[in-house]
Every structure is written in C-alpha cells, then in structure tokens.
Amino acid sequence: MAFQTFGGFTSGLGIRYAESLLTNPNHQHLAQNIPIGQRLPPRPLLRAADCLPTNLHDLLLSNNRFKLLVFTGNTHDPSQIPKIHEFARELMTSPGSFFAGFSSEEAMRAVFDIVSISSEKKETIVYNALPRILWSHWSNQIRI
C-alpha cells in the first residue's frame, strides 16, 4: 500500500518542479499528456531507421548534454513538413533561440542531444526527411 501511495515519489515520476524559465506552463495546452515540470514516464517507441522497439528513457542518456525532444507530428502529412522546416530554421537563426549563441552546429551538438519523435506510421516514415538539425543520430529518430 505504501509503494502505491508513494510510488510516484520513489520512482521520480511524481516529482513536479516549481515554475521557472525551464518549466514554464504557459504552453501546457500544446502537450496536454506531458506535464511540464514533471519527469516523462517510460514509453515504448519504435526507432524510425530500423523499426526496433526501444524505450524513451533509453534514448535520453546521462551524458552531460541537455535533451531537446522535438515532437514533429505526422511527418507523412504534406502540410506538416513546411512547419517542421520553419521550426528548424527558427531554431538555428532566430536571435531569441537558445541555439543562436553557438558558433556552429558542431558546437551546439556538444551541448544538446536532439531526439525527434513522429506519429507517422512505421511503414511510411523516412527518418532522414527531417531537416538535418533535427537529427543527431539515426538511432534517435523515433515514432510513437
């Protein structure tokens, strides 16, 4: 009974961080199933490049880099691709972007790991169709 009551705390999943620059809930409506400021629960996924099942936590290695999870939606939808390209362009060129201070993509990748997550079907997904900046390594391209 005690584990059921306090399981969220002991596993780390029930901890919710106070509002800050990193945990700003202003856009919670965009990701209703992912509570801002709370650890992501384990989630089975398929890697897009080889369709091997993996777990989201297995892709988020503890390697002293910040993790940027990009939820690309259904990349098979032609209307979604321009939005993804615009996001990638803004990410790298906008003066307000946290990537703007890096001198090169290589310097940025020394600090950040990018994991792109798509809702496209495994039969139609093309893992390298995303803008280059949104893929760190083929093993980090996944679909839900």
Tab-separated table of C-alpha atoms in Angstrom:
chain	number	residue	atom	x	y	z
A	1	MET	CA	0.000	0.000	0.000
A	2	ALA	CA	2.806	2.417	0.860
A	3	PHE	CA	4.517	1.869	-2.502
A	4	GLN	CA	1.270	2.560	-4.369
A	5	THR	CA	0.800	5.743	-2.387
A	6	PHE	CA	4.379	6.987	-2.714
A	7	GLY	CA	5.432	5.150	-5.908
A	8	GLY	CA	5.480	8.358	-7.923
A	9	PHE	CA	7.918	9.901	-5.482
A	10	THR	CA	10.215	6.883	-5.146
A	11	SER	CA	10.406	6.409	-8.928
A	12	GLY	CA	10.892	10.124	-9.543
A	13	LEU	CA	7.831	10.308	-11.791
A	14	GLY	CA	5.643	12.064	-9.239
A	15	ILE	CA	8.013	14.939	-8.579
A	16	ARG	CA	6.868	18.216	-10.094
A	17	TYR	CA	9.356	21.062	-10.301
A	18	ALA	CA	8.298	24.599	-9.447
A	19	GLU	CA	7.622	27.045	-12.253
A	20	SER	CA	10.808	28.525	-13.708
A	21	LEU	CA	12.312	29.502	-17.055
A	22	LEU	CA	12.653	25.790	-17.874
A	23	THR	CA	9.281	24.703	-16.508
A	24	ASN	CA	7.014	27.497	-17.739
A	25	PRO	CA	3.444	26.118	-18.019
A	26	ASN	CA	2.187	28.831	-20.420
A	27	HIS	CA	2.107	26.379	-23.336
A	28	GLN	CA	0.823	23.307	-21.489
A	29	HIS	CA	-2.162	23.168	-23.872
A	30	LEU	CA	0.218	22.177	-26.692
A	31	ALA	CA	1.278	18.999	-24.874
A	32	GLN	CA	-1.629	18.024	-22.668
A	33	ASN	CA	-0.374	14.493	-21.964
A	34	ILE	CA	3.132	15.606	-20.972
A	35	PRO	CA	3.020	17.591	-17.709
A	36	ILE	CA	5.514	20.445	-17.840
A	37	GLY	CA	7.924	20.253	-14.912
A	38	GLN	CA	7.442	16.533	-14.389
A	39	ARG	CA	9.636	13.641	-15.466
A	40	LEU	CA	8.480	11.802	-18.589
A	41	PRO	CA	7.138	8.340	-17.839
A	42	PRO	CA	8.753	5.363	-19.602
A	43	ARG	CA	7.235	4.918	-23.045
A	44	PRO	CA	7.780	2.146	-25.598
A	45	LEU	CA	8.699	3.521	-29.033
A	46	LEU	CA	9.980	2.330	-32.395
A	47	ARG	CA	13.195	3.704	-33.838
A	48	ALA	CA	12.376	5.007	-37.300
A	49	ALA	CA	15.585	3.891	-39.011
A	50	ASP	CA	15.363	0.205	-38.136
A	51	CYS	CA	11.891	-0.221	-36.519
A	52	LEU	CA	13.447	-1.731	-33.402
A	53	PRO	CA	11.442	-1.234	-30.214
A	54	THR	CA	13.124	0.901	-27.601
A	55	ASN	CA	12.167	2.938	-24.565
A	56	LEU	CA	12.220	6.714	-24.482
A	57	HIS	CA	14.418	6.689	-21.368
A	58	ASP	CA	16.990	4.532	-23.178
A	59	LEU	CA	17.419	7.351	-25.712
A	60	LEU	CA	17.899	10.018	-23.045
A	61	LEU	CA	21.346	9.016	-21.887
A	62	SER	CA	23.007	10.718	-18.948
A	63	ASN	CA	25.894	12.246	-20.885
A	64	ASN	CA	26.000	15.820	-19.534
A	65	ARG	CA	24.054	17.180	-22.512
A	66	PHE	CA	20.682	18.876	-22.493
A	67	LYS	CA	17.964	16.886	-24.268
A	68	LEU	CA	15.658	18.562	-26.763
A	69	LEU	CA	12.666	16.396	-27.657
A	70	VAL	CA	11.009	17.588	-30.864
A	71	PHE	CA	7.513	16.236	-31.430
A	72	THR	CA	7.157	16.533	-35.208
A	73	GLY	CA	3.609	15.213	-35.542
A	74	ASN	CA	2.692	13.132	-38.578
A	75	THR	CA	5.551	13.780	-40.995
A	76	HIS	CA	3.666	11.918	-43.737
A	77	ASP	CA	1.195	14.826	-43.821
A	78	PRO	CA	2.437	17.254	-46.542
A	79	SER	CA	1.180	20.270	-44.574
A	80	GLN	CA	3.388	19.315	-41.605
A	81	ILE	CA	6.743	19.342	-43.445
A	82	PRO	CA	6.875	23.148	-44.051
A	83	LYS	CA	6.085	23.714	-40.358
A	84	ILE	CA	8.955	21.443	-39.322
A	85	HIS	CA	11.380	23.190	-41.690
A	86	GLU	CA	10.286	26.605	-40.398
A	87	PHE	CA	10.770	25.439	-36.803
A	88	ALA	CA	14.268	24.148	-37.626
A	89	ARG	CA	15.187	27.405	-39.386
A	90	GLU	CA	13.957	29.495	-36.444
A	91	LEU	CA	15.763	27.224	-34.013
A	92	MET	CA	19.105	27.923	-35.683
A	93	THR	CA	18.718	31.530	-36.864
A	94	SER	CA	16.335	33.381	-34.560
A	95	PRO	CA	18.198	35.775	-32.223
A	96	GLY	CA	15.959	34.605	-29.352
A	97	SER	CA	16.727	30.918	-29.868
A	98	PHE	CA	18.922	29.173	-27.320
A	99	PHE	CA	20.951	27.792	-30.256
A	100	ALA	CA	21.773	31.287	-31.579
A	101	GLY	CA	24.796	31.668	-29.304
A	102	PHE	CA	26.650	28.704	-30.809
A	103	SER	CA	29.269	29.312	-33.492
A	104	SER	CA	28.485	26.102	-35.358
A	105	GLU	CA	26.203	23.085	-35.414
A	106	GLU	CA	29.085	21.025	-34.031
A	107	ALA	CA	29.414	23.346	-31.023
A	108	MET	CA	25.665	23.132	-30.397
A	109	ARG	CA	25.718	19.327	-30.568
A	110	ALA	CA	28.414	19.237	-27.890
A	111	VAL	CA	25.804	20.668	-25.502
A	112	PHE	CA	22.474	19.316	-26.835
A	113	ASP	CA	21.105	15.945	-27.928
A	114	ILE	CA	18.086	16.252	-30.210
A	115	VAL	CA	15.520	13.456	-30.272
A	116	SER	CA	12.797	13.806	-32.908
A	117	ILE	CA	9.540	11.978	-32.260
A	118	SER	CA	6.984	11.429	-35.026
A	119	SER	CA	3.489	9.980	-35.022
A	120	GLU	CA	3.894	8.711	-38.595
A	121	LYS	CA	3.376	5.003	-39.325
A	122	LYS	CA	6.442	2.792	-39.444
A	123	GLU	CA	5.596	1.706	-42.998
A	124	THR	CA	5.844	5.236	-44.385
A	125	ILE	CA	8.330	7.074	-42.183
A	126	VAL	CA	11.545	8.326	-43.754
A	127	TYR	CA	13.862	9.125	-40.857
A	128	ASN	CA	16.172	11.435	-42.807
A	129	ALA	CA	13.358	13.517	-44.340
A	130	LEU	CA	13.529	15.924	-41.401
A	131	PRO	CA	15.844	18.939	-41.535
A	132	ARG	CA	19.414	17.909	-40.710
A	133	ILE	CA	19.460	19.915	-37.491
A	134	LEU	CA	16.663	17.752	-36.056
A	135	TRP	CA	18.581	14.501	-36.192
A	136	SER	CA	21.598	13.774	-34.061
A	137	HIS	CA	21.964	10.133	-34.992
A	138	TRP	CA	19.670	7.703	-36.802
A	139	SER	CA	19.068	5.841	-33.539
A	140	ASN	CA	17.455	8.957	-32.027
A	141	GLN	CA	14.764	9.246	-34.717
A	142	ILE	CA	11.678	7.570	-33.306
A	143	ARG	CA	7.957	7.222	-33.832
A	144	ILE	CA	5.304	6.828	-31.171
